[in-house]
Every structure is written in C-alpha cells, then in structure tokens.
mmCIF file of C-alpha atoms in Angstrom:
data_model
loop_
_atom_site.group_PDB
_atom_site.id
_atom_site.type_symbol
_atom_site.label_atom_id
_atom_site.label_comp_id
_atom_site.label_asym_id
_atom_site.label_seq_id
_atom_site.Cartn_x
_atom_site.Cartn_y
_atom_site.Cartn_z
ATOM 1 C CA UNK A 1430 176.272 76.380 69.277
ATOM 2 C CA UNK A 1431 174.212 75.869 66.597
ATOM 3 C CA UNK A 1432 172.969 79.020 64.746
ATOM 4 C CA UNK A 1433 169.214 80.292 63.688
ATOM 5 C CA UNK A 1434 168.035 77.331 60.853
ATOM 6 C CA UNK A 1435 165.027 77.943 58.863
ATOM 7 C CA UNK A 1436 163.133 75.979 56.550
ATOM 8 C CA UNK A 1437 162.840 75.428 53.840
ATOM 9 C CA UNK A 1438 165.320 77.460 51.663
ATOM 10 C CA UNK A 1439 163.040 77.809 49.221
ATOM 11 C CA UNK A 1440 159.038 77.761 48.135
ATOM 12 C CA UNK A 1441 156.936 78.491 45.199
ATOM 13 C CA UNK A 1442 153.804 78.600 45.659
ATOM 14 C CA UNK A 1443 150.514 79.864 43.610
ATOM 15 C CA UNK A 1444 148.794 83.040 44.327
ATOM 16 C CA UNK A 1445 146.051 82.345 46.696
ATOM 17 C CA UNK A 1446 147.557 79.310 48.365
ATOM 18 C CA UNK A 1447 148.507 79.808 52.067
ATOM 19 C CA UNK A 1448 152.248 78.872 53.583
ATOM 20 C CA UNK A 1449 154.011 78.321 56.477
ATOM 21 C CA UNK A 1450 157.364 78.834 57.210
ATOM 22 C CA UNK A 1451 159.349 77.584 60.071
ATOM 23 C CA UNK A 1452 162.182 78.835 62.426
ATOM 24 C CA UNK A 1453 164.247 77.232 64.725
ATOM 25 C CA UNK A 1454 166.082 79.864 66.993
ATOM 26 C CA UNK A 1455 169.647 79.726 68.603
ATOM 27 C CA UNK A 1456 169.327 77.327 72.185
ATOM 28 C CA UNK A 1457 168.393 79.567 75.328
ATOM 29 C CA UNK A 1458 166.821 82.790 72.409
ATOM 30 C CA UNK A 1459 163.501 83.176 74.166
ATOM 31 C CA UNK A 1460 162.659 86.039 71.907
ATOM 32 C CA UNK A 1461 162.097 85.171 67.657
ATOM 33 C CA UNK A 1462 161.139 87.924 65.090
ATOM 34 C CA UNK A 1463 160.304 87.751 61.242
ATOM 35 C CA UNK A 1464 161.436 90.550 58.932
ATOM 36 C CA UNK A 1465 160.461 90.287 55.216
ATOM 37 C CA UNK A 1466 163.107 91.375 52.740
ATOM 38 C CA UNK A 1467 162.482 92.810 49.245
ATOM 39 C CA UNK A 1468 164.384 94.944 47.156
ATOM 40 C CA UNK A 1469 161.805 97.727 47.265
ATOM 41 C CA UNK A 1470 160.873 97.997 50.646
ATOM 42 C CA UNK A 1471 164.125 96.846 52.266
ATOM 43 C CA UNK A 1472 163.950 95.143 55.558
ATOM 44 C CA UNK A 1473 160.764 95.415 57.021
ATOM 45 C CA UNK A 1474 159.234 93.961 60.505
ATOM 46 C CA UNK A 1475 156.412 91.548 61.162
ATOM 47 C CA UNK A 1476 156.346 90.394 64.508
ATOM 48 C CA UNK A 1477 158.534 89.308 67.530
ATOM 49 C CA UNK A 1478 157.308 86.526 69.764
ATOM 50 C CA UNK A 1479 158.456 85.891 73.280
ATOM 51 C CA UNK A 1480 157.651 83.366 75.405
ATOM 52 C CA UNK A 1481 154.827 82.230 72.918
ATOM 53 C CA UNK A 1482 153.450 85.837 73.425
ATOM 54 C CA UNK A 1483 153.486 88.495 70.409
ATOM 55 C CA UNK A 1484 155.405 91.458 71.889
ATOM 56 C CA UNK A 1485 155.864 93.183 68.979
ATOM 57 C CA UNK A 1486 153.931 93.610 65.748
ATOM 58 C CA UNK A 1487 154.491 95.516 62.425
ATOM 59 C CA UNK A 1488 152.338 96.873 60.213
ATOM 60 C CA UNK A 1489 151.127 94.042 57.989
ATOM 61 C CA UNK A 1490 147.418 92.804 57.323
ATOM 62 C CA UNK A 1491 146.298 89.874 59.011
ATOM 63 C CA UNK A 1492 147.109 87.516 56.182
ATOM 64 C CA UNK A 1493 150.189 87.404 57.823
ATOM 65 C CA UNK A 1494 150.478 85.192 61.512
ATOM 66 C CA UNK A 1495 153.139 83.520 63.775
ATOM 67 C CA UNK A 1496 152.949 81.172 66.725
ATOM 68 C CA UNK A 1497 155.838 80.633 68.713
ATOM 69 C CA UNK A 1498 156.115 77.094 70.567
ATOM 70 C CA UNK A 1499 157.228 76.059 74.380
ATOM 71 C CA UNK A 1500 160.915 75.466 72.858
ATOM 72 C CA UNK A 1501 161.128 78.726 71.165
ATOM 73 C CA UNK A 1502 159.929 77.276 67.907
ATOM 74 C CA UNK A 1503 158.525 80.005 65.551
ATOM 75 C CA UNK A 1504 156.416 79.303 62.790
ATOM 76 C CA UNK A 1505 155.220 81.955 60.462
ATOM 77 C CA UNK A 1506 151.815 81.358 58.330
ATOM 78 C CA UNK A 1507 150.482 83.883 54.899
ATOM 79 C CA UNK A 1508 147.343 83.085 53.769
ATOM 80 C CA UNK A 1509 145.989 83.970 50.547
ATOM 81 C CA UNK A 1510 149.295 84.358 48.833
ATOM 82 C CA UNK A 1511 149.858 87.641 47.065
ATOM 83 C CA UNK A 1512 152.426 87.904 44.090
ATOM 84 C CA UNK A 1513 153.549 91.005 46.387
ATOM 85 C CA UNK A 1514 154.384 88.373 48.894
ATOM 86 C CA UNK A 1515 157.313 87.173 46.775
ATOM 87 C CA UNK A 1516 160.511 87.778 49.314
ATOM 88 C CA UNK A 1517 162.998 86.932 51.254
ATOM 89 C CA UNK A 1518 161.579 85.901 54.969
ATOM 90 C CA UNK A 1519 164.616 85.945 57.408
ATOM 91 C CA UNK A 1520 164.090 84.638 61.126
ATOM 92 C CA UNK A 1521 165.940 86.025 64.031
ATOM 93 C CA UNK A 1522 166.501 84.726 67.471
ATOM 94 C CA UNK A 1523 167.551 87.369 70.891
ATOM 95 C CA UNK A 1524 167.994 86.348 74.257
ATOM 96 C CA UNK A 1525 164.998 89.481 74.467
ATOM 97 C CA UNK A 1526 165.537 90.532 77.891
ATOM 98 C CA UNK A 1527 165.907 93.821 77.612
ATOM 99 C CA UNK A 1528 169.432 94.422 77.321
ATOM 100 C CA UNK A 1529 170.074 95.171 73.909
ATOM 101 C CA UNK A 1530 171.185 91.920 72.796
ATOM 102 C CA UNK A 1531 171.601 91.630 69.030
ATOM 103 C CA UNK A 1532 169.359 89.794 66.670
ATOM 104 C CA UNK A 1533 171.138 86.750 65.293
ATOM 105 C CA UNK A 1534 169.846 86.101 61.832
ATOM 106 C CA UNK A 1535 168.962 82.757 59.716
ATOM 107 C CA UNK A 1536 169.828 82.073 56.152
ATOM 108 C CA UNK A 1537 166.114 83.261 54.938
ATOM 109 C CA UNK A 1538 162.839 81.425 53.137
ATOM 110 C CA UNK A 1539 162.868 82.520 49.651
ATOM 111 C CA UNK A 1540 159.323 82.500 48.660
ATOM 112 C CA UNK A 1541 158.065 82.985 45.317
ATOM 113 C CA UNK A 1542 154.481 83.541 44.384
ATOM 114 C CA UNK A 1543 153.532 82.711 41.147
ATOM 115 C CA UNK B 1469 160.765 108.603 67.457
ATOM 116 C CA UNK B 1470 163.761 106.670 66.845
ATOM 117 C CA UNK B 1471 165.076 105.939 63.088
ATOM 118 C CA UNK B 1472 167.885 105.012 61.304
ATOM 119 C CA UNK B 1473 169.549 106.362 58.364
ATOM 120 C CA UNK B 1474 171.898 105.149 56.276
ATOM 121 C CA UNK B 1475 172.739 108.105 53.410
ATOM 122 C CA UNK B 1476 174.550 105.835 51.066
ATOM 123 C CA UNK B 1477 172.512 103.016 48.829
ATOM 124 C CA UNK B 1478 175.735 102.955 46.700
ATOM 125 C CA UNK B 1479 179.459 103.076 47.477
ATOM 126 C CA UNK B 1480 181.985 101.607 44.897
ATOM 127 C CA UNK B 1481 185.664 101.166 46.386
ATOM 128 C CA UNK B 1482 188.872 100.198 44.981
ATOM 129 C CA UNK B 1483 190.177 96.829 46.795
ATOM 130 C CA UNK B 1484 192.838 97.764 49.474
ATOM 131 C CA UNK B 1485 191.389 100.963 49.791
ATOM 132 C CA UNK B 1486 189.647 102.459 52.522
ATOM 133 C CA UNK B 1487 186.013 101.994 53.549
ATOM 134 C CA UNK B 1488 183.615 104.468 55.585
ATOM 135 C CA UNK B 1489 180.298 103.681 55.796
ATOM 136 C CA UNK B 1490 177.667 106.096 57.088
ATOM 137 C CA UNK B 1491 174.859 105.795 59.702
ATOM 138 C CA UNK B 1492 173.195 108.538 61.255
ATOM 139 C CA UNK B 1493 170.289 108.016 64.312
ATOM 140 C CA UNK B 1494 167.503 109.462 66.190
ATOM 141 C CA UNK B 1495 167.257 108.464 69.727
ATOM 142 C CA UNK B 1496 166.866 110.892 72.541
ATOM 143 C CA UNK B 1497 169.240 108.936 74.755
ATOM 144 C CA UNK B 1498 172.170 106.741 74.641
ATOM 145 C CA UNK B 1499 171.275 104.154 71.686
ATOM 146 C CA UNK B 1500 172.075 100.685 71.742
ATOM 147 C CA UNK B 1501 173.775 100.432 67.925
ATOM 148 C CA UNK B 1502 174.768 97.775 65.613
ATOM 149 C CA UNK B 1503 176.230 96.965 62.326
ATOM 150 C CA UNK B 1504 175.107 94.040 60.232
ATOM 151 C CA UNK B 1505 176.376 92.255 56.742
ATOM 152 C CA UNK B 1506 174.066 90.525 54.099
ATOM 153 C CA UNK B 1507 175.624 88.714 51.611
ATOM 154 C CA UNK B 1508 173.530 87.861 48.869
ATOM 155 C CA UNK B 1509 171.141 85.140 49.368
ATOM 156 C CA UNK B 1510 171.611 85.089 53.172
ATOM 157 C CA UNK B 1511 170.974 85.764 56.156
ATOM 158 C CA UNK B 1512 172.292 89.305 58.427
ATOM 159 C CA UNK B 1513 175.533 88.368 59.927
ATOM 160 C CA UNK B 1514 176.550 91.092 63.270
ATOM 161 C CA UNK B 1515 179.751 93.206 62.642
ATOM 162 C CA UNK B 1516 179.666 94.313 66.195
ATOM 163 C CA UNK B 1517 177.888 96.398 68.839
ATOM 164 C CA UNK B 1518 177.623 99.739 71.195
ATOM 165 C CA UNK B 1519 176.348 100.616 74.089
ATOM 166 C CA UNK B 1520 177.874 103.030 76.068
ATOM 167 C CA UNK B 1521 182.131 103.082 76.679
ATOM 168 C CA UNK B 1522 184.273 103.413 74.427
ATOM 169 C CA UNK B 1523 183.019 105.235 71.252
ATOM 170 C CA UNK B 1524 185.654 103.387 68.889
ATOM 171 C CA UNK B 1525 183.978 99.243 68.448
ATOM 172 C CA UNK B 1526 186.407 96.659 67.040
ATOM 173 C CA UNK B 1527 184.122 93.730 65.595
ATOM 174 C CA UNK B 1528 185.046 90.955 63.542
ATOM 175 C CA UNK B 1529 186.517 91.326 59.747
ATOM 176 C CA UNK B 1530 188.654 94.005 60.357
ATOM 177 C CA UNK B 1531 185.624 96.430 60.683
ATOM 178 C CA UNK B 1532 185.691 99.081 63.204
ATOM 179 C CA UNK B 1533 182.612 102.026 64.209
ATOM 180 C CA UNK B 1534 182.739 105.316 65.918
ATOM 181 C CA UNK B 1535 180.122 106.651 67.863
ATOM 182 C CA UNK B 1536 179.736 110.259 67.915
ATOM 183 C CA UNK B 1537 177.005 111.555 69.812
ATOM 184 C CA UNK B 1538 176.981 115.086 69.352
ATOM 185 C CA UNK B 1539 176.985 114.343 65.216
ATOM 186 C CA UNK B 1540 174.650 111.059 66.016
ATOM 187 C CA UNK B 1541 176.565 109.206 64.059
ATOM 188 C CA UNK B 1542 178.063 105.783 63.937
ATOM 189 C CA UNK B 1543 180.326 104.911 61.074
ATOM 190 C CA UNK B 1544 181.662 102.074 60.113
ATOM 191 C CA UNK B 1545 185.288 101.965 59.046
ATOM 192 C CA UNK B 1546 188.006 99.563 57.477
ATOM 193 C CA UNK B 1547 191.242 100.248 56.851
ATOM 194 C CA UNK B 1548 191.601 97.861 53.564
ATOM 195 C CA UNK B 1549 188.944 96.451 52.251
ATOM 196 C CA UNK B 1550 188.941 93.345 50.294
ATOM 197 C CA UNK B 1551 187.120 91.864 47.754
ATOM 198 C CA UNK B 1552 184.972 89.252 49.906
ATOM 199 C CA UNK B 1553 183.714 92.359 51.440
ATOM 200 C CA UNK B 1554 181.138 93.277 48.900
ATOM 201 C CA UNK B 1555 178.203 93.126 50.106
ATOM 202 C CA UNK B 1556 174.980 95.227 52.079
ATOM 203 C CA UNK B 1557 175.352 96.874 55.061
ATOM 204 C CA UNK B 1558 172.684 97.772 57.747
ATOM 205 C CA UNK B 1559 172.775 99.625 60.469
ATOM 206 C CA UNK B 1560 170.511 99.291 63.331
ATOM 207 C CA UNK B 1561 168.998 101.302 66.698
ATOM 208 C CA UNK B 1562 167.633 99.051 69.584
ATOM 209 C CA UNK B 1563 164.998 100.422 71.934
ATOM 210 C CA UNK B 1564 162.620 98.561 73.903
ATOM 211 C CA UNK B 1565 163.231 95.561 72.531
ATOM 212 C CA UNK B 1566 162.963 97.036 69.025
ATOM 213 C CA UNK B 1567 165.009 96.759 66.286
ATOM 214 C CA UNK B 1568 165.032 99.462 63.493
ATOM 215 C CA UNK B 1569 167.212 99.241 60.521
ATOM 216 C CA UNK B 1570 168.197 101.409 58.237
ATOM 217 C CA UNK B 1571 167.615 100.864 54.824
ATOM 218 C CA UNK B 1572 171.041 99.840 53.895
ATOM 219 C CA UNK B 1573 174.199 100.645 51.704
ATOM 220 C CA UNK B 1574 175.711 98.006 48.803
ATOM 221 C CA UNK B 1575 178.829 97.902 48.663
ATOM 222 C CA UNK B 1576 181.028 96.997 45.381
ATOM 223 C CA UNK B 1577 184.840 96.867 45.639
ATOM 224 C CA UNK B 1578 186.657 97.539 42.359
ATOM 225 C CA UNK B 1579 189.455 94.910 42.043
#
C-alpha cells in the first residue's frame, strides 16, 4: 500500500505570495490533518478534514485554509506568506473513525519564505 | 484537559546501551497512546500503540513501552540501542479524534 505522498518536497517562496500545498493520503484514510513543524514551536495542529468536512481546527489565523476532495485529496493554501511561515508542513492520513487509529505521516513540504 | 509531556528535550546514549524514554499524560480515562520517530528531514514514522491490555507494547525496531496508569506514564524502552536510532521522539494522547503530541525528546547515541 502506498504511503501518505506530499508535494512538493520543497518551496521558496517570497513574503507576501500565497501557496498551496498538496497531500495525497494512504487509500481507504477518510480523515487528513496538517501539522506545521518548527524548531520553536514543535509540532503544532492546523486542521483535520473528513469527508471534505473540517472536524478539527487549531489555532491559526485565517491565512491559513484546507479543502479536502471526494478521494480524500487534501490541499492546504497560506496566503500572504509570512517569514514566520518558514516550516516544515507534514500531512497525515487516519482511517478517523473513532477508534484511535494512528496518524500515518508524509515526508513533509519544506517551505521557505524569503 | 488532556496533554502530553515529554520531560526530556535531550538524552545522549552510548551505542549498545540502554534507552528509556519518558512520557507522562493527562487523560481522565484510559488513553489511547502512541510513540512516533522523526528522522531528520522526514516525516513521523509509528513505533507502536496502546489501548487497553497488556501494559508492556512490542512495536517495530526493537522498541518496547509500558503503560503505567497509576504513574501516567508510558515509556519507551530498548534494550540496545544503535546508532541508526538517533533521532526525535514524540509521544502522543488520542481523544476524540484528537491527536496531541508532546513536544518531543532528541536523541544522540555516542558511538
């Protein structure tokens, strides 16, 4: 089975410029989140979709959106790039029913705001 | 409100020595737990998972976790630890469909 892919690997983009990143979960994972990863703040939580339908949301502004699609597609949009924004975005999938079962991870986006 | 804690950012071992890493939660019932490994540049891989049974886990790479509810703990443990084991080390709670992580501990293993 193939695992969580996300892409791209990497981005640089310019402060103010808005980008999208994109997440492709395991096959039968109804349930995607986005955690951002930096080395001050650690691993910190964005949203969870499920069946196209935010369950879940952390506590970041606006600037920051997802969209999950009819085949469990996630795709995760900043606008208005901050440098702050400069992380490591990692994707994971669930089966999110309820029952505990573990996140499985992707390699990450590494974005860079310049 | 659940959280997880992991007491250790740091912990240097010798190769072939032995490895405990610490994780302490807050739940008010019987947690869903899990142990995770980030190498660098990459994604969270699972070490394993508990949810009620038997408090001693196996998972994969030689790691093994207790759970002990009255110290709400749930350590991590190998035997020998090699060098490919260096790495970060999360911990994490599930509730509700929730995830929450502790904030992790490096590891560096001494050769």
């Amino acid at each position: 089975k193939a695992g969580v892919t996300q892409t791209p690997r990497y981005l640089i983009k310019t402060r103010g410029q808005q980008v999208t990143l994109s997440c492709s979960p395991i096959s039968g994972h109804r349930s995607v989140s986005w955690y951002q990863q930096t080395p001050g703040q650690g691993l910190q939580f964005l949203f969870e979709y499920f069946s196209e339908t935010q369950r879940n949301k952390g506590n970041f502004p606006g600037r920051f959106s997802g969209r999950q699609f009819s085949n469990s597609r996630s795709e995760m949009n900043v606008s208005t790039l901050e440098l702050g924004d400069s992380a490591l975005y990692l994707c994971a999938s669930s089966l999110g029913d309820g029952e505990g079962s573990p996140l499985h991870f992707g390699n990450g986006t590494r974005l860079t705001v310049t | 409100a659940q959280s997880v804690t992991q007491p250790d950012i740091h912990i240097t071992v010798s190769e072939g020595a032995s490895l405990e890493l610490r994780c302490n939660y807050s739940y008010g019932a019987t947690p869903y737990l899990f142990w995770y490994v980030q190498s660098p540049g990459q994604g969270l891989q699972l070490l394993l998972k508990y949810f009620s049974g038997d408090t001693l886990v196996q998972g994969i790479k030689g790691f093994e976790a207790e759970f002990k509810r009255s110290q709400s703990s749930f350590n991590l443990r190998k035997p020998s630890v090699h060098w490919s084991d260096a790495a970060e080390y999360f911990c994490a709670l599930y509730n509700f469909n929730k995830f929450y992580f502790g904030s992790g501990t490096k590891l560096n293993v001494k050769p």
